[in-house]
PDB file of N, CA and C in Angstrom:
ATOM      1  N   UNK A  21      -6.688 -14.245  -0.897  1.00 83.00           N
ATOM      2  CA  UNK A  21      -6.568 -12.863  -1.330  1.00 83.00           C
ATOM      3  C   UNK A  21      -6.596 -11.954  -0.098  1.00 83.00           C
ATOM      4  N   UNK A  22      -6.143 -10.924  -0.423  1.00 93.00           N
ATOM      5  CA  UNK A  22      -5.838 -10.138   0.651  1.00 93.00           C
ATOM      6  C   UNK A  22      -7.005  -9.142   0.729  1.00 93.00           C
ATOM      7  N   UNK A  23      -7.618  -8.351   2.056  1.00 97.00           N
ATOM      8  CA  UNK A  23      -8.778  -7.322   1.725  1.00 97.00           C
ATOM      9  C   UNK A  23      -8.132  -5.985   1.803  1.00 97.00           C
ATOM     10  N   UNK A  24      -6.908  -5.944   2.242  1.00 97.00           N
ATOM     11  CA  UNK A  24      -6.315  -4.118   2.201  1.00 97.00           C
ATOM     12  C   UNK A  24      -4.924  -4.824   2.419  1.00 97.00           C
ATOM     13  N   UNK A  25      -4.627  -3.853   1.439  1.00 98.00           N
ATOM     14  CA  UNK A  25      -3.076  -3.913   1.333  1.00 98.00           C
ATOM     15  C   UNK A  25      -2.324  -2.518   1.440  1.00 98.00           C
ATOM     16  N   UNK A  26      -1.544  -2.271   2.855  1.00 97.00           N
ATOM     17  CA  UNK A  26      -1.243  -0.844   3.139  1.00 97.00           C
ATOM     18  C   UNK A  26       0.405  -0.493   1.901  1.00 97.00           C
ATOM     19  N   UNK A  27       0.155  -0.166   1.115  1.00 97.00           N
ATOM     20  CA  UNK A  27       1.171   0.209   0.086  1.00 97.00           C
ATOM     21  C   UNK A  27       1.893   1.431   1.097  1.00 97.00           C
ATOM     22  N   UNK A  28       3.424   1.043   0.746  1.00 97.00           N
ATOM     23  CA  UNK A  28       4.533   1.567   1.717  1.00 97.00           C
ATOM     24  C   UNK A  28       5.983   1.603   0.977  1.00 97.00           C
ATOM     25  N   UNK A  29       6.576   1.739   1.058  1.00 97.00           N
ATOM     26  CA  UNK A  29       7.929   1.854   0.748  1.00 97.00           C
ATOM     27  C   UNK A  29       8.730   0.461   1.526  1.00 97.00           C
ATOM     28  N   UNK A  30      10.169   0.084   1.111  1.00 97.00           N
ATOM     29  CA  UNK A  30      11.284  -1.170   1.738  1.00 97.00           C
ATOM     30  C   UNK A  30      11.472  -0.302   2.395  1.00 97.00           C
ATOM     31  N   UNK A  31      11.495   0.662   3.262  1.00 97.00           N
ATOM     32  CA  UNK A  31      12.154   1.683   4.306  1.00 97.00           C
ATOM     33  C   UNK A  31      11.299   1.330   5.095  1.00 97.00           C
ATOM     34  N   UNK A  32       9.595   1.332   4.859  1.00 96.00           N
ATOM     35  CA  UNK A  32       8.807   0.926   6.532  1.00 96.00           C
ATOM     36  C   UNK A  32       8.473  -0.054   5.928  1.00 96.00           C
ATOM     37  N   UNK A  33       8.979  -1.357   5.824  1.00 96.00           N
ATOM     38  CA  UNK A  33       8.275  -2.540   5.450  1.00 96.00           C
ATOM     39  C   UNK A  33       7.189  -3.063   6.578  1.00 96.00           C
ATOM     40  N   UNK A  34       8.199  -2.596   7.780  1.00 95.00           N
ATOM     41  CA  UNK A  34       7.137  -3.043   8.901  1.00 95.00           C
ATOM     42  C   UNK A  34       6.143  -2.019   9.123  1.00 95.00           C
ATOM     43  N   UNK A  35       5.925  -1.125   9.196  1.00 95.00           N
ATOM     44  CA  UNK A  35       4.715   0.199   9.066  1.00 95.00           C
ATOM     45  C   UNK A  35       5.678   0.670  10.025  1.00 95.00           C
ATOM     46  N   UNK A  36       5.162   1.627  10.207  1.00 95.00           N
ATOM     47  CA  UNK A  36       4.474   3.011  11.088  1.00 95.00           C
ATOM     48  C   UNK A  36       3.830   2.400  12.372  1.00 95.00           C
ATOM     49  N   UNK A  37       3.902   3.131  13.279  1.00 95.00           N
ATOM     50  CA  UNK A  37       3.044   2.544  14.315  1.00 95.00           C
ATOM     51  C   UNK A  37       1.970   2.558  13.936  1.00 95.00           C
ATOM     52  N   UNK A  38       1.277   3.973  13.212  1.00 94.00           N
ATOM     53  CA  UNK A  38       0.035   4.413  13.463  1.00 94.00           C
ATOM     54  C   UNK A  38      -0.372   3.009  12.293  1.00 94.00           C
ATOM     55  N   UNK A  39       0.035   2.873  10.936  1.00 94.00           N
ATOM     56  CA  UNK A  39       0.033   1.943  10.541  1.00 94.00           C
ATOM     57  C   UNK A  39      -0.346   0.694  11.421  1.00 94.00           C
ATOM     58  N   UNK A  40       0.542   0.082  11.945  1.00 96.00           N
ATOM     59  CA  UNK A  40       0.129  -1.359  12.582  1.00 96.00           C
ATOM     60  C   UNK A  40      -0.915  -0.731  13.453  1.00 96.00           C
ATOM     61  N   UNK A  41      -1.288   0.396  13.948  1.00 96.00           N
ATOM     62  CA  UNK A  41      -2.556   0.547  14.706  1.00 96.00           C
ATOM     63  C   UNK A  41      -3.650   0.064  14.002  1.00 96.00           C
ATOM     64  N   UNK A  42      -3.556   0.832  12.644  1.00 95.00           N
ATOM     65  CA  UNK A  42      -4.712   1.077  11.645  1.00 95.00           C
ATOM     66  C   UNK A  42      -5.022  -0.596  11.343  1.00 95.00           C
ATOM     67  N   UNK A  43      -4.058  -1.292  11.154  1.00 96.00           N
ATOM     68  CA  UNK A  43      -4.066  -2.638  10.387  1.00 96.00           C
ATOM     69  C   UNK A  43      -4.580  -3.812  11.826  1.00 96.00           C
ATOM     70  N   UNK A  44      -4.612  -3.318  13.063  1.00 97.00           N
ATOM     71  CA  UNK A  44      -4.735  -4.019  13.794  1.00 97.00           C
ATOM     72  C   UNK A  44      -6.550  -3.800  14.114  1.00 97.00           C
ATOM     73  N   UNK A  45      -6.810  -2.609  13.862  1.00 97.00           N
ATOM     74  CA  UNK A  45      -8.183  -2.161  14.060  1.00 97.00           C
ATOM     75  C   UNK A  45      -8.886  -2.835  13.187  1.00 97.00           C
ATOM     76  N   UNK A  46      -8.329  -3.183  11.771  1.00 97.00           N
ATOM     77  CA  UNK A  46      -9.290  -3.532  10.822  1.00 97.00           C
ATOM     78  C   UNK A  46      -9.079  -5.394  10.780  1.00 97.00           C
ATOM     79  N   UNK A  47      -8.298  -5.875  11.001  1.00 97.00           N
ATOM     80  CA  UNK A  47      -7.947  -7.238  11.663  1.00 97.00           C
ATOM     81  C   UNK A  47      -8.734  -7.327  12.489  1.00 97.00           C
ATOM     82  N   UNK A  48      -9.273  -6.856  13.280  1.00 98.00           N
ATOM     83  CA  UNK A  48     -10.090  -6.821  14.528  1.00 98.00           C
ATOM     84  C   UNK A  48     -11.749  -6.764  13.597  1.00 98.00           C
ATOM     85  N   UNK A  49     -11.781  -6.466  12.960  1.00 98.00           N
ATOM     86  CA  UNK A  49     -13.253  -6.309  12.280  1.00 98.00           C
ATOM     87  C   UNK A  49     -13.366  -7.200  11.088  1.00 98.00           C
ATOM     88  N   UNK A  50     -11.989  -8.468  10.793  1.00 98.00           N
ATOM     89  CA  UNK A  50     -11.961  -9.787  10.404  1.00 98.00           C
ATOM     90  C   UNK A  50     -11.666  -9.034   9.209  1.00 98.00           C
ATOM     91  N   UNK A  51     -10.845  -8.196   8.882  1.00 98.00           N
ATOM     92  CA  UNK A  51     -10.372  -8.572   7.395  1.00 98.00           C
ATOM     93  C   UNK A  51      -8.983  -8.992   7.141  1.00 98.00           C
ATOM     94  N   UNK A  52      -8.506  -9.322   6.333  1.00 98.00           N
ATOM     95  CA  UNK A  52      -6.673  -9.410   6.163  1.00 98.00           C
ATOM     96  C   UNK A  52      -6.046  -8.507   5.925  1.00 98.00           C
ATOM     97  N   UNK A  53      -5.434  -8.245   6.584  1.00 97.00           N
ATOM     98  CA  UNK A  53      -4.437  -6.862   5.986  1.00 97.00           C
ATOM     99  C   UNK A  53      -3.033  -7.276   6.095  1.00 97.00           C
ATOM    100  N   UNK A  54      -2.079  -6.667   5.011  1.00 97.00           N
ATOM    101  CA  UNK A  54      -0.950  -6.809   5.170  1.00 97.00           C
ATOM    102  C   UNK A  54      -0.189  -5.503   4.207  1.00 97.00           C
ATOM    103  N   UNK A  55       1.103  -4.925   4.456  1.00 97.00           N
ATOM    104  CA  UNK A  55       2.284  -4.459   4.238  1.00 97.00           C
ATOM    105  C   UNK A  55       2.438  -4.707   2.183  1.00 97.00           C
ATOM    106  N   UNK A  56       2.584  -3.820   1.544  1.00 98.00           N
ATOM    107  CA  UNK A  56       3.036  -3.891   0.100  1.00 98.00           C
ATOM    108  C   UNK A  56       3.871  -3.172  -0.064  1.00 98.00           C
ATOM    109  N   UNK A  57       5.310  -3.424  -0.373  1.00 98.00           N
ATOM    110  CA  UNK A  57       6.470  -2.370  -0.901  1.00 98.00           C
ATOM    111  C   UNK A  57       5.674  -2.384  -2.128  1.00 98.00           C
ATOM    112  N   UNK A  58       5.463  -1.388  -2.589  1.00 98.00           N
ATOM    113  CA  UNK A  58       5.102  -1.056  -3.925  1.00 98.00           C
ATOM    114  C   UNK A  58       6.203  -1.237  -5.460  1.00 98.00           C
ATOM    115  N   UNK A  59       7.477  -1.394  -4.594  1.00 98.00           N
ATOM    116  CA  UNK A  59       8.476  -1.234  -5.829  1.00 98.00           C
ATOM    117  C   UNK A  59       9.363  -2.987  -5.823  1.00 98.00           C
ATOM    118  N   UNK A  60       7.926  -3.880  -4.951  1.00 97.00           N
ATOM    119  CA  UNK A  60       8.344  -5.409  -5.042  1.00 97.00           C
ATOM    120  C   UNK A  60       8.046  -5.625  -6.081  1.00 97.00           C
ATOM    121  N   UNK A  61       8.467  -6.533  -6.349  1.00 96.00           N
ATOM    122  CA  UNK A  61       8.121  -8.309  -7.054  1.00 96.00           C
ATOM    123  C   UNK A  61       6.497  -8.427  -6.978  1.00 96.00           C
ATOM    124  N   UNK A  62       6.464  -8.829  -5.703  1.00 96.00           N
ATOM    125  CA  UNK A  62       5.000  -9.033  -5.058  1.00 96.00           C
ATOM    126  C   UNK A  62       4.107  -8.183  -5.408  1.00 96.00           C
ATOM    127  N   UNK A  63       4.282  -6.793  -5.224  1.00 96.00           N
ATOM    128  CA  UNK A  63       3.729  -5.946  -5.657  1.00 96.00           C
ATOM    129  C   UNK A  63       3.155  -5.772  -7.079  1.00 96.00           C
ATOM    130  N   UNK A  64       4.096  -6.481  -8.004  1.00 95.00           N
ATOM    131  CA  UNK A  64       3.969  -6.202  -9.689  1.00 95.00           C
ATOM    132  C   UNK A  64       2.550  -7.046 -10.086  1.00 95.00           C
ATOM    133  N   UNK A  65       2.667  -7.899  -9.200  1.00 95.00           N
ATOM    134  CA  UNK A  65       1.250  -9.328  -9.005  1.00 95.00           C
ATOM    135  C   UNK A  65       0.216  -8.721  -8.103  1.00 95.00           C
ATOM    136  N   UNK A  66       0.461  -8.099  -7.275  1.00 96.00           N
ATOM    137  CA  UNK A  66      -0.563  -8.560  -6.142  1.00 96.00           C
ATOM    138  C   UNK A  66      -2.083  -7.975  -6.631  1.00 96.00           C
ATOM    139  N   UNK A  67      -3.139  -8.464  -5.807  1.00 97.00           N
ATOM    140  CA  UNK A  67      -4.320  -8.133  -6.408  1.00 97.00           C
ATOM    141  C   UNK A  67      -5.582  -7.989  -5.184  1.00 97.00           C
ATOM    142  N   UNK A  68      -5.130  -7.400  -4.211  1.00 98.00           N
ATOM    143  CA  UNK A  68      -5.646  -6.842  -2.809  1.00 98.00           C
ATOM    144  C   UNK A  68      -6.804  -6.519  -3.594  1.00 98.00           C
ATOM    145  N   UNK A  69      -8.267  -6.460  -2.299  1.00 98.00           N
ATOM    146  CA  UNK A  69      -9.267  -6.020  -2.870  1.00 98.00           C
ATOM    147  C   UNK A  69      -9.473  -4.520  -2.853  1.00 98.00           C
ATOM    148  N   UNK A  70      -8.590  -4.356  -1.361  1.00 98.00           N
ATOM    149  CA  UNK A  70      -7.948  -2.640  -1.505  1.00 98.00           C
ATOM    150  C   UNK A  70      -6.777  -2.378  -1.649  1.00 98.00           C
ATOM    151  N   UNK A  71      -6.689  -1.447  -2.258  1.00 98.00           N
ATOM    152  CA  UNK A  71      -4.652  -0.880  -1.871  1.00 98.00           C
ATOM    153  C   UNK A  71      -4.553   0.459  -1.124  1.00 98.00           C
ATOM    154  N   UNK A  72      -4.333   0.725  -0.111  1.00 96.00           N
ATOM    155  CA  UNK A  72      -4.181   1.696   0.289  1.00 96.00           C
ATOM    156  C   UNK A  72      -3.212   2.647   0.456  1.00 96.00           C
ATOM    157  N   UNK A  73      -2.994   3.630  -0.464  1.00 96.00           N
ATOM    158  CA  UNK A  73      -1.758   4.407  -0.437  1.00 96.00           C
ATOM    159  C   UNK A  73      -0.858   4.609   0.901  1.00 96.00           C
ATOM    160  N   UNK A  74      -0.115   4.475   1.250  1.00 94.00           N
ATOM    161  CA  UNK A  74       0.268   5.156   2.798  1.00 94.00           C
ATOM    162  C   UNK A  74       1.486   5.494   3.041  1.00 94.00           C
ATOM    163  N   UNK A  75       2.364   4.993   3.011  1.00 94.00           N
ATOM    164  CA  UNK A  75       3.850   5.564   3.377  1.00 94.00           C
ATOM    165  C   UNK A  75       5.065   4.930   1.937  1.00 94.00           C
ATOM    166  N   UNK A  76       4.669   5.589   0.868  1.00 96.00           N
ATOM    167  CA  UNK A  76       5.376   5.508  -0.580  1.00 96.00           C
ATOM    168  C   UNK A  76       6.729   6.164  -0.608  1.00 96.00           C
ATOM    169  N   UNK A  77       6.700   6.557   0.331  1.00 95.00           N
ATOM    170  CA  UNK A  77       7.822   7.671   0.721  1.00 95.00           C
ATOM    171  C   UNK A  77       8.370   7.808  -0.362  1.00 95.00           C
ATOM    172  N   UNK A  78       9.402   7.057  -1.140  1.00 97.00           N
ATOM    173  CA  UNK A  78      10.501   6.973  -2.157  1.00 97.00           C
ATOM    174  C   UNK A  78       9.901   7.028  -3.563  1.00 97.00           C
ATOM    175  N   UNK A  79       8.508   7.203  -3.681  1.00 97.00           N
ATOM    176  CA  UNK A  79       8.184   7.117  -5.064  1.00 97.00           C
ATOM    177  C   UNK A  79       8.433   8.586  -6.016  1.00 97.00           C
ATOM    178  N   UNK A  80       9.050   9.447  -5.006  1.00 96.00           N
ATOM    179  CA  UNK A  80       9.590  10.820  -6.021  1.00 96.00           C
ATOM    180  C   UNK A  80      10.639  10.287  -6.964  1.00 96.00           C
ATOM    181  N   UNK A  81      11.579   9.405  -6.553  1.00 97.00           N
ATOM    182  CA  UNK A  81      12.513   8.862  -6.520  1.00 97.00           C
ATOM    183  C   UNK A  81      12.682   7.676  -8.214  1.00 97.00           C
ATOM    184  N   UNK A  82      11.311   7.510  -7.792  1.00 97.00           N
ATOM    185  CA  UNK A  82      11.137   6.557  -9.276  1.00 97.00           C
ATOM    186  C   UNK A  82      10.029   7.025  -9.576  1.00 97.00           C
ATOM    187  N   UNK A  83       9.350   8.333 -10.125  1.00 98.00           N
ATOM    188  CA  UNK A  83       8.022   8.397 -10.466  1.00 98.00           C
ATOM    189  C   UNK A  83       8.086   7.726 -11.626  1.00 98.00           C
ATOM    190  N   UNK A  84       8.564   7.235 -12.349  1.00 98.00           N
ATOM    191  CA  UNK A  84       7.913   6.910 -13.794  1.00 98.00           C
ATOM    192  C   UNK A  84       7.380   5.359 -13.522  1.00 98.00           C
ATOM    193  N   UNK A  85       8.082   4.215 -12.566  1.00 98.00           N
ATOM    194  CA  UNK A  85       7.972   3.375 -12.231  1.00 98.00           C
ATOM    195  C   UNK A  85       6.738   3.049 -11.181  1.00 98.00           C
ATOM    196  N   UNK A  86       6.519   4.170 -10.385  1.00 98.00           N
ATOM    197  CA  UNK A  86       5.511   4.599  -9.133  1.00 98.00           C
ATOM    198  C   UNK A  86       4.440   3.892 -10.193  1.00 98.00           C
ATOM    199  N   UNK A  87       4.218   5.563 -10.860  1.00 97.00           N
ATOM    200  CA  UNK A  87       3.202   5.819 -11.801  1.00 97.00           C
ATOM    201  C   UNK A  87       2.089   4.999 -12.489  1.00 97.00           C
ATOM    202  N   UNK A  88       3.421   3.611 -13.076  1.00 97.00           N
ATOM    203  CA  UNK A  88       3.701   2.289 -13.901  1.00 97.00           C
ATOM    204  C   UNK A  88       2.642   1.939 -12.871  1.00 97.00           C
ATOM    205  N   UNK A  89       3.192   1.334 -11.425  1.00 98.00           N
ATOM    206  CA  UNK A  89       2.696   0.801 -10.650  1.00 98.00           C
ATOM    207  C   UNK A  89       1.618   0.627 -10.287  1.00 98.00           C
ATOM    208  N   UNK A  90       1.080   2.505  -9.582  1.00 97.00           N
ATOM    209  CA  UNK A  90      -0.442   2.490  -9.125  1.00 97.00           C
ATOM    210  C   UNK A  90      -1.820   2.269 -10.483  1.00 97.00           C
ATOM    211  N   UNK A  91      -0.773   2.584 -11.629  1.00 97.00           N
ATOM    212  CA  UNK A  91      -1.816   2.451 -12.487  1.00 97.00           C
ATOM    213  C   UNK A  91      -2.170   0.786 -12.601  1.00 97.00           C
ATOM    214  N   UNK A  92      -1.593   0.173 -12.993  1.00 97.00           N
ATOM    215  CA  UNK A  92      -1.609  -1.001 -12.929  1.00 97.00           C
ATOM    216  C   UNK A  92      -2.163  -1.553 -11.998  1.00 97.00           C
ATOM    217  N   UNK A  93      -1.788  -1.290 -10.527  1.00 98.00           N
ATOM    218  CA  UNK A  93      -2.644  -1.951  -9.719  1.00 98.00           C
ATOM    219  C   UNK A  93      -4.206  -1.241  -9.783  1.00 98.00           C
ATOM    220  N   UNK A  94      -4.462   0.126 -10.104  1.00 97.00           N
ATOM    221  CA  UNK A  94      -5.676   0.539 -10.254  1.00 97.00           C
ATOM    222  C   UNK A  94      -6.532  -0.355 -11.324  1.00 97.00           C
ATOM    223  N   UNK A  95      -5.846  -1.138 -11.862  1.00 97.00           N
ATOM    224  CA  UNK A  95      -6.648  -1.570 -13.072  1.00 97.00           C
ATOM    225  C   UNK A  95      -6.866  -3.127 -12.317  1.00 97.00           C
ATOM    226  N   UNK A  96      -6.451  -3.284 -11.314  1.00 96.00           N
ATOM    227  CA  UNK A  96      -7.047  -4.972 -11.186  1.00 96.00           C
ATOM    228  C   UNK A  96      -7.764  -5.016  -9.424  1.00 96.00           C
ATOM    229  N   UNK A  97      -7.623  -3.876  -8.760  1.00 97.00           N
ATOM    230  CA  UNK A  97      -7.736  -3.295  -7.284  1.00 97.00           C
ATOM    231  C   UNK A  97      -8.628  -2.291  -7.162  1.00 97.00           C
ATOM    232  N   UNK A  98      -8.931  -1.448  -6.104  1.00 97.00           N
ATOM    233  CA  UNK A  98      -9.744  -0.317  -5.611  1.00 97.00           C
ATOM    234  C   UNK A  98      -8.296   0.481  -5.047  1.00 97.00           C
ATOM    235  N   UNK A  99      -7.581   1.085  -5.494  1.00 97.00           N
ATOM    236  CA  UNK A  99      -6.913   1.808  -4.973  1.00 97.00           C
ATOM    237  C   UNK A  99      -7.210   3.162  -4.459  1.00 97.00           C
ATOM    238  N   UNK A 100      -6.918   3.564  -3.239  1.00 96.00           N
ATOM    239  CA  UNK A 100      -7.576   4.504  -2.522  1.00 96.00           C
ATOM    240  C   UNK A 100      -6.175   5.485  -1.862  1.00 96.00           C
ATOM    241  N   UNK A 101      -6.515   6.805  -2.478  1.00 91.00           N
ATOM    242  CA  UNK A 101      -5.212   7.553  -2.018  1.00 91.00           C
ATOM    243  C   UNK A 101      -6.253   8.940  -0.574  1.00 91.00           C
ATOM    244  N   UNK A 102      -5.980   8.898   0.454  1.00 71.00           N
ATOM    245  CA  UNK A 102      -6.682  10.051   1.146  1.00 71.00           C
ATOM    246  C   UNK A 102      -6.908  11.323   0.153  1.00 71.00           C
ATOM    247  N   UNK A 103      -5.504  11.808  -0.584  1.00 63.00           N
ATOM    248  CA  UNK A 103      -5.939  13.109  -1.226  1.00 63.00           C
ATOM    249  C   UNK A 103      -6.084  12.875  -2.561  1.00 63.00           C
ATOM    250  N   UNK A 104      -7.025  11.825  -3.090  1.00 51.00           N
ATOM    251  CA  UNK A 104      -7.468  11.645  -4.351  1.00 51.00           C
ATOM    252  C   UNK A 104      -9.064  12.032  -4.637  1.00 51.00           C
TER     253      UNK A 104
END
């Protein structure tokens, strides 16, 4: 299982710098982190012990599907948005 999962958009699959900064800092303090397109496959399953909102960019785009999404993962995850 994964301990943070940086939820992102197929546009930065690879992050952000500041991203791979963030994910390298917390790798460094032994947890797993990895990359979630939110509008995967993978995503519809996954079950991170965090999800961390971060670069969704495209979810204006599909809010009804977004929506679908974070709720769902809120119901099996700790999903954590900065302006929540």
């Amino acid at each position: 299982m994964i301990d943070i999962a940086l939820a992102t958009c197929a546009a930065l699959a690879n992050l952000r710098i500041d991203e791979q900064l963030l994910a390298g800092a917390l790798k460094r303090r032994g947890l797993s982190v990895a990359p979630l397109i939110w509008s995967s496959a993978e995503a519809a399953e996954a079950r991170p012990k965090v999800c961390l909102l971060r670069t969704t960019w495209d979810y204006h785009l599909h809010l009804d599907a977004f929506m679908a999404w974070a709720s769902a993962m809120a119901s099996r995850s700790c999903l954590l948005n900065a302006f929540s």
